[in-house]
mmCIF file with all atom_site columns, C-alpha atoms in Angstrom:
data_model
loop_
_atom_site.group_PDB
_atom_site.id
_atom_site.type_symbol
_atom_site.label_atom_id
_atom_site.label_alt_id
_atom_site.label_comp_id
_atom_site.label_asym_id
_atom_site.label_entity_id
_atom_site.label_seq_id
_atom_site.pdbx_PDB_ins_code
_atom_site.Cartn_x
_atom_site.Cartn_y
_atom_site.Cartn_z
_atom_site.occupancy
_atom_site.B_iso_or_equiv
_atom_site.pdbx_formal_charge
_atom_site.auth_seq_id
_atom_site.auth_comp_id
_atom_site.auth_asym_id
_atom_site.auth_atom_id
_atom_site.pdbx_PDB_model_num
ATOM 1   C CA . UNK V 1 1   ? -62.837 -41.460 57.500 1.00 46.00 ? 936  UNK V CA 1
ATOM 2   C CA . UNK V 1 2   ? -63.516 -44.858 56.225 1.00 54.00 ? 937  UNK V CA 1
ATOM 3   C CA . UNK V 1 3   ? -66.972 -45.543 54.554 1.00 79.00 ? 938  UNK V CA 1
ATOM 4   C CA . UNK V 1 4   ? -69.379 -47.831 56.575 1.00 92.00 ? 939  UNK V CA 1
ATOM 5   C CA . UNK V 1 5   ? -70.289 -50.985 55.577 1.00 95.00 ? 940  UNK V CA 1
ATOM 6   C CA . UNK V 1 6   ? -73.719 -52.584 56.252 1.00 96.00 ? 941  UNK V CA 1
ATOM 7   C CA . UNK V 1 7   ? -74.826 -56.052 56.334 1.00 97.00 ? 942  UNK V CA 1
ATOM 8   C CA . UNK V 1 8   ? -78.576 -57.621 55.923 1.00 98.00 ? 943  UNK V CA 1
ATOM 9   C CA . UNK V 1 9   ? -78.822 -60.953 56.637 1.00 98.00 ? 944  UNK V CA 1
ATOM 10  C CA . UNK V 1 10  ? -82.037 -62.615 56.193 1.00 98.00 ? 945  UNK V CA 1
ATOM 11  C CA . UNK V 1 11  ? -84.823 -65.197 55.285 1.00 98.00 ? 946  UNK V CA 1
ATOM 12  C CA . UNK V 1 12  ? -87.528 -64.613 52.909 1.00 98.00 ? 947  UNK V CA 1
ATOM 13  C CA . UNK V 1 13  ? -90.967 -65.007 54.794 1.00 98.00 ? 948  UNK V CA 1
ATOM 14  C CA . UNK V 1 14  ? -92.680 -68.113 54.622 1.00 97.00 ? 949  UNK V CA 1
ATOM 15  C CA . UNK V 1 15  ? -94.707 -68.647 51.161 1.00 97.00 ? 950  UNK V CA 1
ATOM 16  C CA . UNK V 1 16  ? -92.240 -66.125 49.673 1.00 97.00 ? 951  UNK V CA 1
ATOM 17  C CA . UNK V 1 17  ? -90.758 -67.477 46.378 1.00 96.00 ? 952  UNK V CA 1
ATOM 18  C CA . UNK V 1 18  ? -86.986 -66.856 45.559 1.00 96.00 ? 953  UNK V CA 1
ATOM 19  C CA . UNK V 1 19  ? -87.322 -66.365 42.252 1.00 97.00 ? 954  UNK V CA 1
ATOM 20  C CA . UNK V 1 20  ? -89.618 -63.892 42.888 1.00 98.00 ? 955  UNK V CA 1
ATOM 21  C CA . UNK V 1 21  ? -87.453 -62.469 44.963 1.00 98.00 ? 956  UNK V CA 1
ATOM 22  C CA . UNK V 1 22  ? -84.603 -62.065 43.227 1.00 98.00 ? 957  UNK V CA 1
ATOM 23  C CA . UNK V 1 23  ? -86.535 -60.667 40.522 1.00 98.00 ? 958  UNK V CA 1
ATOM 24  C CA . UNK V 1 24  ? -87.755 -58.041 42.426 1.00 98.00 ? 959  UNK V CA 1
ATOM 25  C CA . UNK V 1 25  ? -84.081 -57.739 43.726 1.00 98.00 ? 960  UNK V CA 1
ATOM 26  C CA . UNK V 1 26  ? -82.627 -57.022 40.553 1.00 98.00 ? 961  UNK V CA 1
ATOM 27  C CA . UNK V 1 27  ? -85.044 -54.945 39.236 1.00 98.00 ? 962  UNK V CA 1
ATOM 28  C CA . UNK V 1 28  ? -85.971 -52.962 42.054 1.00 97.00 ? 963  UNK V CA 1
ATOM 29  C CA . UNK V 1 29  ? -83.974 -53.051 45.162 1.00 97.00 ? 964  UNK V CA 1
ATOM 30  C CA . UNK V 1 30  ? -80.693 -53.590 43.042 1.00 97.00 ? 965  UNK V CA 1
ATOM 31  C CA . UNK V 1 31  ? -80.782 -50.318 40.611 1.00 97.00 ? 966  UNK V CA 1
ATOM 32  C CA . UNK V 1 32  ? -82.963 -48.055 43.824 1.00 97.00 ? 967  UNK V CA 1
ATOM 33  C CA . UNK V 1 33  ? -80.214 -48.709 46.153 1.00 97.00 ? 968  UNK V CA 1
ATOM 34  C CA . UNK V 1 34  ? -76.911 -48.356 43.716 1.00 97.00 ? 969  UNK V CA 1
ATOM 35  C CA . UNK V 1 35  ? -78.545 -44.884 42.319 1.00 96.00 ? 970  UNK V CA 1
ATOM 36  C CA . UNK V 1 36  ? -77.970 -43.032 45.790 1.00 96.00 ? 971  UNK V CA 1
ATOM 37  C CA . UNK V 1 37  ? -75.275 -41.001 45.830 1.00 95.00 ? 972  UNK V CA 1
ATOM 38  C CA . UNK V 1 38  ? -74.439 -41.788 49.467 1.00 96.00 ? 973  UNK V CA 1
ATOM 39  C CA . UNK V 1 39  ? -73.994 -45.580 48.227 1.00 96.00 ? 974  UNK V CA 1
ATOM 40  C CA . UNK V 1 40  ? -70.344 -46.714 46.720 1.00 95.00 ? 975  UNK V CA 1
ATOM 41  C CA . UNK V 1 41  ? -71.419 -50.177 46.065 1.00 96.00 ? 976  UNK V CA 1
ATOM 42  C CA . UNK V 1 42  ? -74.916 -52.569 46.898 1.00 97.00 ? 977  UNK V CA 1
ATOM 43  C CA . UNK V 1 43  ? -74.240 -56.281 46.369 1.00 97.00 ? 978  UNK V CA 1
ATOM 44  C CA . UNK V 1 44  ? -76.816 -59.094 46.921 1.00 98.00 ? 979  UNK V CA 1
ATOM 45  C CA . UNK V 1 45  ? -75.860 -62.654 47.621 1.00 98.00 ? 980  UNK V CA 1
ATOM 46  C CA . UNK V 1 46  ? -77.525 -66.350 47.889 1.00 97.00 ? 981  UNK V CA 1
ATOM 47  C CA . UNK V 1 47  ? -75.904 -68.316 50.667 1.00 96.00 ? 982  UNK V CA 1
ATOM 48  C CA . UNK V 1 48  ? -75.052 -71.966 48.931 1.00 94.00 ? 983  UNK V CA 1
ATOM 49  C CA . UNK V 1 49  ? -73.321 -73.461 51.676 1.00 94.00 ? 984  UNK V CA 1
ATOM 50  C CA . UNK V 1 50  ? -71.275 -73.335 54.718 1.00 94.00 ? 985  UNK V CA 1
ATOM 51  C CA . UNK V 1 51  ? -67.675 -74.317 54.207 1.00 95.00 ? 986  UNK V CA 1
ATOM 52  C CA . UNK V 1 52  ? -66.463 -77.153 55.955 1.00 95.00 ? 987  UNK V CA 1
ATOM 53  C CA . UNK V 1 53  ? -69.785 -78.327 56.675 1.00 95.00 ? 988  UNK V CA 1
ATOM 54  C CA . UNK V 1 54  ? -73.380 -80.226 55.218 1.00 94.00 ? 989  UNK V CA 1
ATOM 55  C CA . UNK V 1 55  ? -75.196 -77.949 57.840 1.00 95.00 ? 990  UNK V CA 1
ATOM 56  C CA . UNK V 1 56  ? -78.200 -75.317 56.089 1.00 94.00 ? 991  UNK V CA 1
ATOM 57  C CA . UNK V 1 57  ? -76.851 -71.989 56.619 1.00 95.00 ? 992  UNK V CA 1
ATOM 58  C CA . UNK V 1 58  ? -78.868 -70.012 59.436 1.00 96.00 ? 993  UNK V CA 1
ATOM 59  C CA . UNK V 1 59  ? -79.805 -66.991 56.017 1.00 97.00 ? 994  UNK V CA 1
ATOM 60  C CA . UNK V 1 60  ? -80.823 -67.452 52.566 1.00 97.00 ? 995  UNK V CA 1
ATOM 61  C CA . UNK V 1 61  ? -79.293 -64.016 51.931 1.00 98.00 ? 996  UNK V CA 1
ATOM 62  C CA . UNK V 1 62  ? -76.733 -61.260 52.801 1.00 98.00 ? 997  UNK V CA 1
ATOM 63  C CA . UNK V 1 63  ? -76.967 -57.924 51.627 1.00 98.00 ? 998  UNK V CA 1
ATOM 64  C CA . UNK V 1 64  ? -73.396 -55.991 51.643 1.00 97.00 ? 999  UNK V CA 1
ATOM 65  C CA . UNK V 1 65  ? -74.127 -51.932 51.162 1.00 97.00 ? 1000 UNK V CA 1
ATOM 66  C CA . UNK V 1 66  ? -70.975 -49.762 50.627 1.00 96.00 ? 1001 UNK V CA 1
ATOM 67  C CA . UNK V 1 67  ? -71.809 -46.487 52.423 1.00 96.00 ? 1002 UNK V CA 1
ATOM 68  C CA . UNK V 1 68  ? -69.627 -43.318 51.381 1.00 94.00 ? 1003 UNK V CA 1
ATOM 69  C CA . UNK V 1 69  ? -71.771 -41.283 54.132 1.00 92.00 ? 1004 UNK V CA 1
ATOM 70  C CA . UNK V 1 70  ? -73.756 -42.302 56.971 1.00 91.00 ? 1005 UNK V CA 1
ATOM 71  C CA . UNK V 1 71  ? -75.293 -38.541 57.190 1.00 94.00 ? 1006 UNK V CA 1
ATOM 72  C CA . UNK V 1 72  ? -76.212 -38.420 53.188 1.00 95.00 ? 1007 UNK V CA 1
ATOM 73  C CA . UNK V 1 73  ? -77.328 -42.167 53.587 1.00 95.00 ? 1008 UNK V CA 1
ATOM 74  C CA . UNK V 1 74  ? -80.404 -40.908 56.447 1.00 94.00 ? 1009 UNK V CA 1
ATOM 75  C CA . UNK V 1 75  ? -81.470 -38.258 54.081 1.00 95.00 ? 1010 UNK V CA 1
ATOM 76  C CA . UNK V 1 76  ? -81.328 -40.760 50.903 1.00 96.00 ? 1011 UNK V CA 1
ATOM 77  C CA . UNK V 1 77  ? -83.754 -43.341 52.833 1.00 93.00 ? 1012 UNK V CA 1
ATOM 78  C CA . UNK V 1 78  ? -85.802 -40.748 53.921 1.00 95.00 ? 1013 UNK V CA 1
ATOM 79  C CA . UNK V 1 79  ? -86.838 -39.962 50.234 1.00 95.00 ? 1014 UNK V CA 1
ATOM 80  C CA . UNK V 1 80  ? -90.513 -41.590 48.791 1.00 96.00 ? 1015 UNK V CA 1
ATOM 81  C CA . UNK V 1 81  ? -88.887 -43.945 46.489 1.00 95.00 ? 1016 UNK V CA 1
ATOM 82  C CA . UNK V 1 82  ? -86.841 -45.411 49.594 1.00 96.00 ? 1017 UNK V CA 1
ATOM 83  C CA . UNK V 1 83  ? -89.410 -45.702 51.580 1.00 96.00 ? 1018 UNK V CA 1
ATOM 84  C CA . UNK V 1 84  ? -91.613 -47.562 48.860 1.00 97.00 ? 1019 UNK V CA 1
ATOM 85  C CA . UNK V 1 85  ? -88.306 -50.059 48.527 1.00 97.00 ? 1020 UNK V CA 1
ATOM 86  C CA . UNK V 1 86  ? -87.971 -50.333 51.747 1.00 96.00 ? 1021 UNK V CA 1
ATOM 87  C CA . UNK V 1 87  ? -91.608 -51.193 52.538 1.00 96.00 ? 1022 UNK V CA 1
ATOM 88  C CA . UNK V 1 88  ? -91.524 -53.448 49.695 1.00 97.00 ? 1023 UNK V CA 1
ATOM 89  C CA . UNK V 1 89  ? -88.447 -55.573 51.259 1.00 97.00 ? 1024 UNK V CA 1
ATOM 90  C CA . UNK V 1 90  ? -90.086 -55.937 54.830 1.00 96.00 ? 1025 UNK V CA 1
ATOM 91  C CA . UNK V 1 91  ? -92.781 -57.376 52.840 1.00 97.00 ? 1026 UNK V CA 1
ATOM 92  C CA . UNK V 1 92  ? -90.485 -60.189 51.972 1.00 98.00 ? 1027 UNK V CA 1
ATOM 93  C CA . UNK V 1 93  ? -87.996 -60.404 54.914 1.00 97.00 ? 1028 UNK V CA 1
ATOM 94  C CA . UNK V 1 94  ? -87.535 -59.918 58.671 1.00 92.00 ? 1029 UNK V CA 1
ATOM 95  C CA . UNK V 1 95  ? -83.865 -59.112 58.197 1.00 96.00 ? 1030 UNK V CA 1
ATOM 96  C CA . UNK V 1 96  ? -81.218 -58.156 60.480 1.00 97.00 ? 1031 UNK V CA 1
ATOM 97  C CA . UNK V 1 97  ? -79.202 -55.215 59.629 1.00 97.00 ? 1032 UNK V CA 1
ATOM 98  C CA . UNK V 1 98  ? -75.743 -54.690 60.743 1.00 97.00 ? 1033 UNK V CA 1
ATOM 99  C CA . UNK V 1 99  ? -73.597 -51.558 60.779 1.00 95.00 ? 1034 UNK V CA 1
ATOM 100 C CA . UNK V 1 100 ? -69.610 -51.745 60.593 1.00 93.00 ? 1035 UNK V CA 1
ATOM 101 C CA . UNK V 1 101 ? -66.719 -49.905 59.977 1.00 85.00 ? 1036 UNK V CA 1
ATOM 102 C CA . UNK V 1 102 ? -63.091 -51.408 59.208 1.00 85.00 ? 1037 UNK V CA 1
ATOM 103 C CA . UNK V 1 103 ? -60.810 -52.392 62.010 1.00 86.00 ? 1038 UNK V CA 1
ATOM 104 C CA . UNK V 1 104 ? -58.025 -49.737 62.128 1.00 79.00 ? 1039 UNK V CA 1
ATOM 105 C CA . UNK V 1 105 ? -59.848 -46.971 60.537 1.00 63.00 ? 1040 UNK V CA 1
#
């Protein structure tokens, strides 16, 4: 079975600073996230642009998570420390989260 792949895509609330952000992102959400064992990779991006275009991108950010298992990953979320992070990050986004798989798998 392939692994699942989830998206975040969001905007930091207003007043929230980026740098402060991505300070807490690297030192928090970052080295939390990649430490689960149900996680095969965690990568955070800052949208710069949209190709082809001047337009502002409709996110700041896009979280990619590499899930090896969906079951293990509701029992690793469920712990305290992931539910501190995860309170932590609502406190600076409303983000959407998106769940996919591969086409073909």
């Amino acid at each position: 079975m392939a692994a699942t792949r989830l998206i975040v895509l969001f905007n930091l609330k207003p007043g929230r600073s980026l740098k402060d952000y991505e300070h807490w992102a690297l030192t928090t959400d970052l080295p939390t996230v990649k430490a689960l064992r149900s996680i095969a990779d965690f990568s955070v991006y800052r949208f710069s642009g949209m190709l082809g275009s001047d337009a502002t991108p409709p996110y700041q950010y896009i979280e990619i998570i590499d899930i090896k298992d969906m079951e293990s990953f509701g029992k690793d979320v469920q712990s305290e420390t992931m539910t501190r992070v995860a309170a932590e990050f609502q406190t600076w986004a409303d983000p959407v989260f998106l769940v996919t798989e591969p086409v073909g798998a």
